Coordinates of C-alpha atoms in Angstrom, one line a residue:
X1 CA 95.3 106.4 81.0
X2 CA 94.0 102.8 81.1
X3 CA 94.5 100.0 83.3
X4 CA 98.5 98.4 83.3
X5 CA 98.4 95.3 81.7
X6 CA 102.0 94.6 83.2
X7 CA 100.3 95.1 86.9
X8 CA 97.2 93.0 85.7
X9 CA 99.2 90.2 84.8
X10 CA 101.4 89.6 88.7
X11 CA 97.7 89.5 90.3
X12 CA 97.3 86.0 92.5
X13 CA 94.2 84.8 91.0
X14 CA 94.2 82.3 93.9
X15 CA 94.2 84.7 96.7
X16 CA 90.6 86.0 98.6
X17 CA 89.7 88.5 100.8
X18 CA 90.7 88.5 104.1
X19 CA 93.3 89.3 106.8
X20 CA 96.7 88.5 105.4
X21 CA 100.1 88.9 106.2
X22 CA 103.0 89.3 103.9
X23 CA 106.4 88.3 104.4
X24 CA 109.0 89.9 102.2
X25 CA 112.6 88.7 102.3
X26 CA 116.1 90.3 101.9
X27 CA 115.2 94.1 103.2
X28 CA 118.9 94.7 103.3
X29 CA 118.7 97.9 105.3
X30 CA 121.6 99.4 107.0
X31 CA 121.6 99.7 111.6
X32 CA 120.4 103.1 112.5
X33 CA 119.3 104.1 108.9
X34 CA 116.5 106.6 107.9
X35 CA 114.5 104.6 105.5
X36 CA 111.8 105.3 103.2
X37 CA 109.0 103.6 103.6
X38 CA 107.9 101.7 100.1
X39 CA 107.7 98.4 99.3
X40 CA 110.2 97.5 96.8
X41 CA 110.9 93.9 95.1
X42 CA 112.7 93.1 91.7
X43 CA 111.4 91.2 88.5
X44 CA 113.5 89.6 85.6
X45 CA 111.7 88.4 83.0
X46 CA 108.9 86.3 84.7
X47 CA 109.5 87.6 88.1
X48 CA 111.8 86.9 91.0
X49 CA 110.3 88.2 93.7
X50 CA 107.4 86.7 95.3
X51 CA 105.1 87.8 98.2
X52 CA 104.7 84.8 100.9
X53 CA 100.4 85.3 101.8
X54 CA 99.2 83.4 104.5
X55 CA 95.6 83.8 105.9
X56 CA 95.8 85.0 110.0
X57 CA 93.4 83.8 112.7
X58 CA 92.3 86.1 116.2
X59 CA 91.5 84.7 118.9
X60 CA 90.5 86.8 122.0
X61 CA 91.1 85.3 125.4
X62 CA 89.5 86.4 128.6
X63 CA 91.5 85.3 131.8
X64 CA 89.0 84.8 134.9
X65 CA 89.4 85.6 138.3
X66 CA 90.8 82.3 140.0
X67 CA 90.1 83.2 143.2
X68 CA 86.2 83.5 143.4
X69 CA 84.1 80.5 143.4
X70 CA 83.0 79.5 139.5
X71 CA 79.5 80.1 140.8
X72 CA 80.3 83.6 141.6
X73 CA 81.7 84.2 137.9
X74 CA 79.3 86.1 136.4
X75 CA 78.3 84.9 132.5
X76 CA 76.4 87.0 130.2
X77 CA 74.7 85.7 127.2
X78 CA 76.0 87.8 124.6
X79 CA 73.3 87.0 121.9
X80 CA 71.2 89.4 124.2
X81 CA 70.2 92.8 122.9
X82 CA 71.8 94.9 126.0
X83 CA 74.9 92.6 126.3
X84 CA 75.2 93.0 122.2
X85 CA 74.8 96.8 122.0
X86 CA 76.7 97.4 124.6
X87 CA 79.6 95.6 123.0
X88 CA 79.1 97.1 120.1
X89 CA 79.8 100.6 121.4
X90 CA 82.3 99.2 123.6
X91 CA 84.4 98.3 120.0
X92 CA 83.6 101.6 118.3
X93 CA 86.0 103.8 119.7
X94 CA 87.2 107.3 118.8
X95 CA 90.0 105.7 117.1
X96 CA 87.7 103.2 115.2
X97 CA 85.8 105.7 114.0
X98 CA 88.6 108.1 113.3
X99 CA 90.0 105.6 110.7
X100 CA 86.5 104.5 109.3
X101 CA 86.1 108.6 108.2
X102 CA 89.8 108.6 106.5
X103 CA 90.5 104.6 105.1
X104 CA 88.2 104.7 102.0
X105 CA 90.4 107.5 101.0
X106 CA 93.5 105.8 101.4
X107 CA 94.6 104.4 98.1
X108 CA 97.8 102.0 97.4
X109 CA 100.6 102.7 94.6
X110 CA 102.6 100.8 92.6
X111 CA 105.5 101.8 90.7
X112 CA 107.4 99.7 87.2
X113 CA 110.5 101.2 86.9
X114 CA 113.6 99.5 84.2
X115 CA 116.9 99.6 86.1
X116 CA 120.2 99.3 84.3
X117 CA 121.8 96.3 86.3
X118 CA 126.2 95.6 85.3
X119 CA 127.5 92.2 85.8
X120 CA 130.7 93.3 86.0
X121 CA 133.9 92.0 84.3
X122 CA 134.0 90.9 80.4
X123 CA 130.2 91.0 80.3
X124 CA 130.0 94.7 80.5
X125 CA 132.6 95.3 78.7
X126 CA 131.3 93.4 75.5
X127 CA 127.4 92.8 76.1
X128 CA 127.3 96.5 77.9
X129 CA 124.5 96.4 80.7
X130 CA 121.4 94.9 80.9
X131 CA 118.1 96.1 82.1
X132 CA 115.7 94.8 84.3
X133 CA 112.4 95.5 86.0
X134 CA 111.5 96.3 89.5
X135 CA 108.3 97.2 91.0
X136 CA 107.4 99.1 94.4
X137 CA 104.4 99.7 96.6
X138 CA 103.7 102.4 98.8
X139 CA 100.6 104.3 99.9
X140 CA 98.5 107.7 99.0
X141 CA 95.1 109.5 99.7
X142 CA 93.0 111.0 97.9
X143 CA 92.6 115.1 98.5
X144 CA 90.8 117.9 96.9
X145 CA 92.9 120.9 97.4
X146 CA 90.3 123.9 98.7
X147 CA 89.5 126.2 95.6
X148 CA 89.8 123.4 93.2
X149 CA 87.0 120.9 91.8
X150 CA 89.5 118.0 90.9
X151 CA 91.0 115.2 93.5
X152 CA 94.3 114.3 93.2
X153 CA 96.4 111.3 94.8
X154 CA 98.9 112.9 97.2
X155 CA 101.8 110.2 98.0
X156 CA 105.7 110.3 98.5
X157 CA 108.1 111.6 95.8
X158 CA 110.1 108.7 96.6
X159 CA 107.6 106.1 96.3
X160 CA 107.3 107.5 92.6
X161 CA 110.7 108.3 91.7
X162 CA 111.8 106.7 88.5
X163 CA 108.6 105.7 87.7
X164 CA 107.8 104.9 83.8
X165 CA 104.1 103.3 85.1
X166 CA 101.9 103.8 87.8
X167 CA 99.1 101.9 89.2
X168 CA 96.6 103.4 91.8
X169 CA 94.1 100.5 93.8
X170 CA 91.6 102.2 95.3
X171 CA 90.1 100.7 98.6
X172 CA 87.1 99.5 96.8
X173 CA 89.3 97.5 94.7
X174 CA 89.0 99.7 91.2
X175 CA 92.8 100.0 90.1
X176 CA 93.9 102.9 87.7
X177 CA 96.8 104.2 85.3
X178 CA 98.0 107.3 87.2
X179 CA 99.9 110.4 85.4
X180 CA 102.1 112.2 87.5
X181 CA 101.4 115.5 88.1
X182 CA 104.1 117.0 89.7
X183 CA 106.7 116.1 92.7
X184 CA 109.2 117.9 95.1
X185 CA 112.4 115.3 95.9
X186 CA 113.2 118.6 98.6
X187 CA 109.7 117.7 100.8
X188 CA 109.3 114.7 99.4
X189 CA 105.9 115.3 98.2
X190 CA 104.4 113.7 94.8
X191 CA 100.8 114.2 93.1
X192 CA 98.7 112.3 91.0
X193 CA 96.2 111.8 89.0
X194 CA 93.8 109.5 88.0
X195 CA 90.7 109.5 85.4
X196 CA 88.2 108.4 88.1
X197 CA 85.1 110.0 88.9
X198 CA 83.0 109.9 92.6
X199 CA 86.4 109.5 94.6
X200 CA 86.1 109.9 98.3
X201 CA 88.5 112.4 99.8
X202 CA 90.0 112.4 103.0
X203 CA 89.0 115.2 105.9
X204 CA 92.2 117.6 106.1
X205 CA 92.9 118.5 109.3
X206 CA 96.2 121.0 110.4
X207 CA 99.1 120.0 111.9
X208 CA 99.4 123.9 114.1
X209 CA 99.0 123.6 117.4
X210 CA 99.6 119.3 117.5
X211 CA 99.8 118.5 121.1
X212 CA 102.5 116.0 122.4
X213 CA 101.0 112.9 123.7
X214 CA 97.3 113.4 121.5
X215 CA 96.4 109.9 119.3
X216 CA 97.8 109.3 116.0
X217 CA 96.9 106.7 113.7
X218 CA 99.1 105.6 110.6
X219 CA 96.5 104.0 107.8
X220 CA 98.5 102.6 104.9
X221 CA 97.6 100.6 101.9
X222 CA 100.9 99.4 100.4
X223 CA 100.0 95.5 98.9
X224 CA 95.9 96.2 97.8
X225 CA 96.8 94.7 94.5
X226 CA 99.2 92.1 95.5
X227 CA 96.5 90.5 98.2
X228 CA 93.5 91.2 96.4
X229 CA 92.3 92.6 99.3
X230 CA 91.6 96.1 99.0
X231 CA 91.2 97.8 102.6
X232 CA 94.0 99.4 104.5
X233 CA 96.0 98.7 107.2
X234 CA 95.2 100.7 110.6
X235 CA 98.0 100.9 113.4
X236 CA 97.6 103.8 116.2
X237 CA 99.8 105.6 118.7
X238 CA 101.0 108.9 120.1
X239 CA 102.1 112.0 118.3
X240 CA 105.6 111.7 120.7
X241 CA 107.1 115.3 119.5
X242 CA 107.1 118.2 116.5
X243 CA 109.6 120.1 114.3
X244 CA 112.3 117.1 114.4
X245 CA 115.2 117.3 111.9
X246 CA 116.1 113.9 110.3
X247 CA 119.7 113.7 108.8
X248 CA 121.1 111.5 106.2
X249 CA 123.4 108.9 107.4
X250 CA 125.0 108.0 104.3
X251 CA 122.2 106.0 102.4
X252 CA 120.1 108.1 99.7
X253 CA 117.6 109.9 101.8
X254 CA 117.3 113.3 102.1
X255 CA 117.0 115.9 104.9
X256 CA 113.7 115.8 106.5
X257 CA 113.1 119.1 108.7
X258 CA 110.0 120.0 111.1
X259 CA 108.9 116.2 111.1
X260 CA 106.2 114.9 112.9
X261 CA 107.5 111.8 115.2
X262 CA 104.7 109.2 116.1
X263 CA 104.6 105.9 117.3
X264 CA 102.4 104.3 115.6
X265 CA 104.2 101.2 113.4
X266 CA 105.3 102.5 109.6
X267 CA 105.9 100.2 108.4
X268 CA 107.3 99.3 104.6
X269 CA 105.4 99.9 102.1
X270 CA 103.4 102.5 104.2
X271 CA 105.0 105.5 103.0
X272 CA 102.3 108.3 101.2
X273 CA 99.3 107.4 103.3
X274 CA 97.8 109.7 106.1
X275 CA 98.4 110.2 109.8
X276 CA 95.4 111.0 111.9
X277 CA 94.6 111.9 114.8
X278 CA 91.6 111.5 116.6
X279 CA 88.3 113.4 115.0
X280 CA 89.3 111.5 111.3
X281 CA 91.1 114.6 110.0
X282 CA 94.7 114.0 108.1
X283 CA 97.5 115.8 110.4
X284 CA 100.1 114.7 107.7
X285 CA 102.1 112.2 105.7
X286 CA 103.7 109.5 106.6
X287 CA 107.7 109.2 105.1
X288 CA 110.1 107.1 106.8
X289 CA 110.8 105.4 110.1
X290 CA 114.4 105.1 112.1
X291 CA 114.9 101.4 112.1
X292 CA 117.4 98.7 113.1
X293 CA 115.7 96.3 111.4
X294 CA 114.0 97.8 108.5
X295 CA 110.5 97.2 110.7
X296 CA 108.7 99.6 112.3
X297 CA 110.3 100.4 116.4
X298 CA 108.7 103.2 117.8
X299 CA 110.1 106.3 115.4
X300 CA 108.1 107.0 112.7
X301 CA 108.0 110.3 111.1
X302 CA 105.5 112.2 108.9
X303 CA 105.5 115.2 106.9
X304 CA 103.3 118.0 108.3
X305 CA 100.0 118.1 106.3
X306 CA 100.1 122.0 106.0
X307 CA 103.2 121.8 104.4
X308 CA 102.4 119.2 101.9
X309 CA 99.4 120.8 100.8
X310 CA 101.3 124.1 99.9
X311 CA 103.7 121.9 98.4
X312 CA 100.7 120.0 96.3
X313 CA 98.6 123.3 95.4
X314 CA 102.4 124.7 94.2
X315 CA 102.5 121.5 91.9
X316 CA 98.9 121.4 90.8
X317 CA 98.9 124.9 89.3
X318 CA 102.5 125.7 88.6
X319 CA 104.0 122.1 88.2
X320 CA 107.0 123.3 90.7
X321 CA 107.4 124.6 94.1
X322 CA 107.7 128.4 94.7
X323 CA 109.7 128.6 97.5
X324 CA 110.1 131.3 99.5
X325 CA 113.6 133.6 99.4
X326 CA 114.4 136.3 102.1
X327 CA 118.2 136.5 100.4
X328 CA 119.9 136.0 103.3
X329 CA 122.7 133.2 104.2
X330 CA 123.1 132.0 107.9
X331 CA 126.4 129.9 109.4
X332 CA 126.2 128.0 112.7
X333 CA 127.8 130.2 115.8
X334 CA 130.4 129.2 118.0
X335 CA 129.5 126.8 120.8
X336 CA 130.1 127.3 124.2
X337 CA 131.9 125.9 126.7
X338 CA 128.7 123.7 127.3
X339 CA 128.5 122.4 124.1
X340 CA 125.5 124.6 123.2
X341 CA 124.9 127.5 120.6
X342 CA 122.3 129.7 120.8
X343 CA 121.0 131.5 116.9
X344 CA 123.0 131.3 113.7
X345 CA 124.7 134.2 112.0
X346 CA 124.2 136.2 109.2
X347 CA 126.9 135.4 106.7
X348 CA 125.9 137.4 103.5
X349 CA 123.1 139.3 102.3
X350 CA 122.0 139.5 98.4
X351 CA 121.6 143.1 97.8
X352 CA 118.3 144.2 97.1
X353 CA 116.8 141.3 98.7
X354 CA 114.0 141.4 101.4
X355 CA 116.5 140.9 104.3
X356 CA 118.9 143.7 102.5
X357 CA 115.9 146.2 102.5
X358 CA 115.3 145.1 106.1
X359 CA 118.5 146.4 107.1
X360 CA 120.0 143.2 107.7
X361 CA 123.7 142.9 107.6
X362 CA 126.0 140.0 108.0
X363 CA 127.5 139.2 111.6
X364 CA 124.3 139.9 112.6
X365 CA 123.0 136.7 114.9
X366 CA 119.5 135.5 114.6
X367 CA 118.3 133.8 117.8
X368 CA 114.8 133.4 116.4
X369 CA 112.4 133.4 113.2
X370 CA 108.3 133.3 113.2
X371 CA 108.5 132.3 117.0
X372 CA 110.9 129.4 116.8
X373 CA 114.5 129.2 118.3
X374 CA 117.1 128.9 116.3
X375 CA 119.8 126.7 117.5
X376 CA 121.2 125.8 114.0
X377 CA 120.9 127.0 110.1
X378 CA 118.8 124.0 109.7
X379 CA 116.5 125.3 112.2
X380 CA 116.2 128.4 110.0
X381 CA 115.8 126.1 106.6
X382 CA 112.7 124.9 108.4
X383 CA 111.1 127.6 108.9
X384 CA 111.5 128.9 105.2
X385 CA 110.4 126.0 104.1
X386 CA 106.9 126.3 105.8
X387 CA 106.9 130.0 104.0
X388 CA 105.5 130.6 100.7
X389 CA 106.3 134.3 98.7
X390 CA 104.4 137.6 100.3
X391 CA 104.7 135.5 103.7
X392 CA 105.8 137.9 106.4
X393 CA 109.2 136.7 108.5
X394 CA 109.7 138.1 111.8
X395 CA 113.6 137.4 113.0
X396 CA 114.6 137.7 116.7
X397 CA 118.4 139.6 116.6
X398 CA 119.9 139.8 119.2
X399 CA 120.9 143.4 120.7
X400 CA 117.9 144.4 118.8
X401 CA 114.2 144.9 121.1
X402 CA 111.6 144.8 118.1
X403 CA 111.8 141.9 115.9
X404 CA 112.9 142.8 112.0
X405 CA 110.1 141.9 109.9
X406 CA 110.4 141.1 105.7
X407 CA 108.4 139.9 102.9
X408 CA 109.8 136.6 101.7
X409 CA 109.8 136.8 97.9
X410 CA 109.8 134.2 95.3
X411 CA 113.3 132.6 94.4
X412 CA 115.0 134.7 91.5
X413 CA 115.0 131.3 89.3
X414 CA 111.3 130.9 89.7
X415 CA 110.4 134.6 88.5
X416 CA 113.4 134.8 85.8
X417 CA 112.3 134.6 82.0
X418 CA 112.8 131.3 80.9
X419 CA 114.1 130.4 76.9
X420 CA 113.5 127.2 75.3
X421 CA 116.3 125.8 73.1
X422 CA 115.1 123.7 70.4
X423 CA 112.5 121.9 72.9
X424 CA 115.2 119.9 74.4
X425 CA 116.9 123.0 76.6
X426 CA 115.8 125.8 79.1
X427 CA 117.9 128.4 80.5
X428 CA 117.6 131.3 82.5
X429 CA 120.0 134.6 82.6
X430 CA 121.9 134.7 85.8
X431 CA 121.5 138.0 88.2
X432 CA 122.8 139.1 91.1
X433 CA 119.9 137.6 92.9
X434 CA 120.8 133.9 91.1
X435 CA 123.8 134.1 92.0
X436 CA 123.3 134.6 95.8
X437 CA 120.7 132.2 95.6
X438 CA 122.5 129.1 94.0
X439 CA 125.8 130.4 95.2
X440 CA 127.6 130.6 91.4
X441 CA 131.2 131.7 91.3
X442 CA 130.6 133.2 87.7
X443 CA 129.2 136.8 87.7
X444 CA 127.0 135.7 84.2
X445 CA 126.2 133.0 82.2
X446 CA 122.8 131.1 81.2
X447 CA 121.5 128.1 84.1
X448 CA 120.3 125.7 82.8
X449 CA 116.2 125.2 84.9
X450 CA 115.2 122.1 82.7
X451 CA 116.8 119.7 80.0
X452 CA 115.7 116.5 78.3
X453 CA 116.7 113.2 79.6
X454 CA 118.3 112.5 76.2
X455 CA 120.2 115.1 76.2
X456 CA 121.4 115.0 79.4
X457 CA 122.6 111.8 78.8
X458 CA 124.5 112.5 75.4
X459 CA 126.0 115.9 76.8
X460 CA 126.2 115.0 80.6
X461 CA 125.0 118.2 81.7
X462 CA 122.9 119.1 83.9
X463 CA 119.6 121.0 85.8
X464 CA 121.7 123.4 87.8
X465 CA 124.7 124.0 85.3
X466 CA 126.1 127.3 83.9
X467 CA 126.6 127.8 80.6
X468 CA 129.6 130.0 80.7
X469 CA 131.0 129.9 77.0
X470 CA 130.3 128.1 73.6
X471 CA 133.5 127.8 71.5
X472 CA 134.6 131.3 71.1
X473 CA 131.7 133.2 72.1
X474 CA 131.2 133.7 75.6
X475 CA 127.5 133.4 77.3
X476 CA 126.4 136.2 79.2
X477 CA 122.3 135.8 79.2
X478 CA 120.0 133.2 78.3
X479 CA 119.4 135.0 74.9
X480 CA 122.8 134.6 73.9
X481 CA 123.3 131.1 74.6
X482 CA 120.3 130.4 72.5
X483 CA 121.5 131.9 69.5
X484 CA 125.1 130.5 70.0
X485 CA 123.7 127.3 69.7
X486 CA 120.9 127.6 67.8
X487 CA 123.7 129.2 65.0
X488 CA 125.7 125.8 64.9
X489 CA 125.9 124.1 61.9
X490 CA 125.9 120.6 61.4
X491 CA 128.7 118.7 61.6
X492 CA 131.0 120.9 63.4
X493 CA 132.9 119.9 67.0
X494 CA 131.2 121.9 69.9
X495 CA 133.7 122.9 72.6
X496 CA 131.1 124.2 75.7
X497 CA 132.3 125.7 78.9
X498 CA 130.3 125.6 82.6
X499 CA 130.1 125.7 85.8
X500 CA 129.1 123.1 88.1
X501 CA 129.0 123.3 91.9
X502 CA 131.5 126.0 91.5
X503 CA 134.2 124.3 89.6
X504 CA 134.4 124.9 85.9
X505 CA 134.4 121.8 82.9
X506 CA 134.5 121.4 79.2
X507 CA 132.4 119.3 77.3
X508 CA 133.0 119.1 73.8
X509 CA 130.6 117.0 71.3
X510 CA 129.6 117.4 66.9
X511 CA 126.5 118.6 65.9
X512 CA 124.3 116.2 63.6
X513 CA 124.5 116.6 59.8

């Protein structure tokens, strides 16, 4: 892909190298929100949004002691070679040179999306709505997955979401057209990649054994095209705890489980680049802060890097996630009188699923999973989601002394036979194991795994919907939803039946001549 004219032509031609700070109005975030971390501004026609750059001076000041006569004040000419060196080192910390091995890998993103924007009133309902064009920022780095001899751009799914153009600035200033590779709304993990050669990659670390208190330092890159000034932001702190579980509260974010909390500022337009800790190696990926303000105070949270590289190897060779299926449903347990609940409990098992041919049953309570407590079903989503297929799971149930191991299998969805419909529709046949997976109230019918975006739009269905019926003919399997509507003829009125989060519509709609 070749460079964006669109980006090319919003550079500041008047701006130079140097420190800068940007000041970006009208947030608009809600109190006590999760927010994703991307810079975000709106453009019609020429542009309405503009970035406020102002050059920043440092000045250090050194306070003497007052109470010791000026002679006694010792001076030291720092143009000497022992006072210099020695200054030197002093400067080049751990931390200075943990993000001097990772920042040439960290790489900024920007995002042209079209929005459909309604006035409202007689406008819409004689002009329709209007479209116009936003822009984001947010951050990446630059990985090469072990086995493979390609580097990709690992970043946010959000920060990419809705993307129709994409525009990766590398720290050295070269900017490239990136294609999406793949991305995962449920992690929030994205890929790219870009037609580059001699990139730098970033050291992967792990983020087992993190310890609570250990250094952490967020590097982001969010505005290298904006400021013409190419080199990433560094900010540093504490990793302050493990395995947290962020909830939505009522803005579009999803849940976030098994987070990494830090201190270290995340601030907008940070979101994709790495967190590091203190030998240079990437620990994981930073994704949203818990803010007030919409600014960065004291809670930022990353995704752990060993989960978004399974996630990215998934997406580089597959172009989805294979997640991992055990077939078993847990419920939260009854509290007691303390408030507290200790394990979840088993409320269905698929049959002939790995927990069903571990001899789980429901009522059973789980009180722990891979050496984790469970205190809540989310608790147990997390660890699943850290598990890939032939992964053993070892559950704790209680009034049982040895744990109950299985083999986590691939979801049904992921290893059923797919059948394209005239390159616009893909269903799969629904089993048994479908059905406990996806929890469908119909005991057949064809699911729909991908669609076109036009004809999602003209027939409002869905990824996720069950084709249950086509006129007359009822649909059993994805074979015979194919040749239902592959048989159509032109012209005719289409009555179609599904399901849809368990309740059942009708859509009807003609075939073209």
């Amino acid at each position: 892909m070749t460079k964006d004219s669109t980006f090319r032509q919003s550079r500041p031609a008047t701006q130079r190298r140097g420190t800068a700070a940007i000041s970006v109005a009208a947030l608009g975030l809600a109190a006590a929100a999760i927010t994703g971390c991307s810079g975000e501004s709106t453009q019609n026609g020429v542009g309405e949004a503009q970035a406020r750059v102002a050059d920043v001076g440092y000045a250090e000041l050194a306070t003497p002691n007052l109470s010791a006569p000026a002679a006694d004040i010792p001076l030291q000419d720092p143009s000497a070679t022992g006072a210099s060196e020695s200054l030197g080192q002093s400067r080049s910390t751990a931390l200075v040179r943990a993000a001097d091995r990772v920042a040439p890998a960290v790489v900024s993103v920007g995002i042209l999306r079209q929005q459909q924007v309604r006035q409202g009133g007689y406008w819409d309902m004689f002009m329709g709505p209007s479209t116009r064009r936003t822009t984001g920022f947010g951050s990446g780095f630059i990985i090469r997955p072990p086995g493979y001899d390609e580097a990709y751009v690992l970043t946010n799914e959000h920060v990419v979401r809705g993307a129709q153009q994409i525009l990766v600035t590398l720290s050295d200033g070269r900017d490239y057209g990136a294609d999406l590779v793949g991305a995962d709304g449920l992690t929030d993990v994205a890929v790219l990649r870009i037609d580059a050669e001699d990139l730098p990659v970033a050291p992967l670390g792990t983020s087992r054994g993190l310890l609570i208190g250990e250094w952490s330092i967020a590097i982001g890159n969010p505005f290298a095209y904006l400021l013409s000034n190419s080199e990433p932001t560094v900010t540093a702190g504490v990793v302050s705890a493990v395995g947290r579980h962020i909830i939505p509260s009522g803005q579009d974010q999803g849940f976030y489980l098994g987070m990494i909390q830090t201190d270290a500022s995340i601030n907008p337009g940070n979101s994709g680049g790495p967190l590091v800790n203190a030998l240079g190696e990437v620990i994981g990926v930073n994704t949203s802060i818990f803010s007030r303000s919409g600014g960065s105070e004291g809670l930022g949270f990353a995704i752990p890097i060993d989960r978004a590289l399974r996630v990215a190897e998934d997406l580089i060779q597959f172009g989805e996630v294979r997640r991992a299926w055990t077939g078993v449903d847990v419920e939260a347990v009854v509290a007691d009188t303390w408030g507290r609940t200790r394990g979840v409990q088993v409320s269905s098992v698929a049959p002939g699923s790995p927990a069903d041919q571990a001899g789980l049953s429901p009522g059973d309570r789980l009180v722990g999973a891979n050496g984790n407590r469970l205190g809540s079903p989310i608790d147990f989503e997390a660890v699943l989601l850290d598990a890939k297929a032939g992964d053993e799971v070892d559950l704790a149930v209680q009034g049982r002394r040895d744990p109950v191991r299985l083999v986590a299998e691939a979801l049904p969805t992921s290893r059923a036979e797919r059948i394209e419909i005239l390159r616009d529709l893909e269903v799969i046949s629904v089993t048994p194991e479908i059905r406990a997976e996806r929890d469908i109230r119909a005991e057949a019918g064809a699911l729909i795994t991908g669609i076109s975006a036009s004809l999602s739009r003209s027939l409002s269905l869905a990824r996720g919907d069950v084709i249950l019926q086509i006129n007359n003919t009822p649909v059993t399997t994805a074979e015979e939803a194919a040749r239902a509507l592959r048989q159509l003829p032109g012209g005719v009125r289409v009555r179609l039946y599904f399901e849809r989060n368990g309740n059942w519509y009708i859509k009807e709609f003609s075939t073209r001549r």
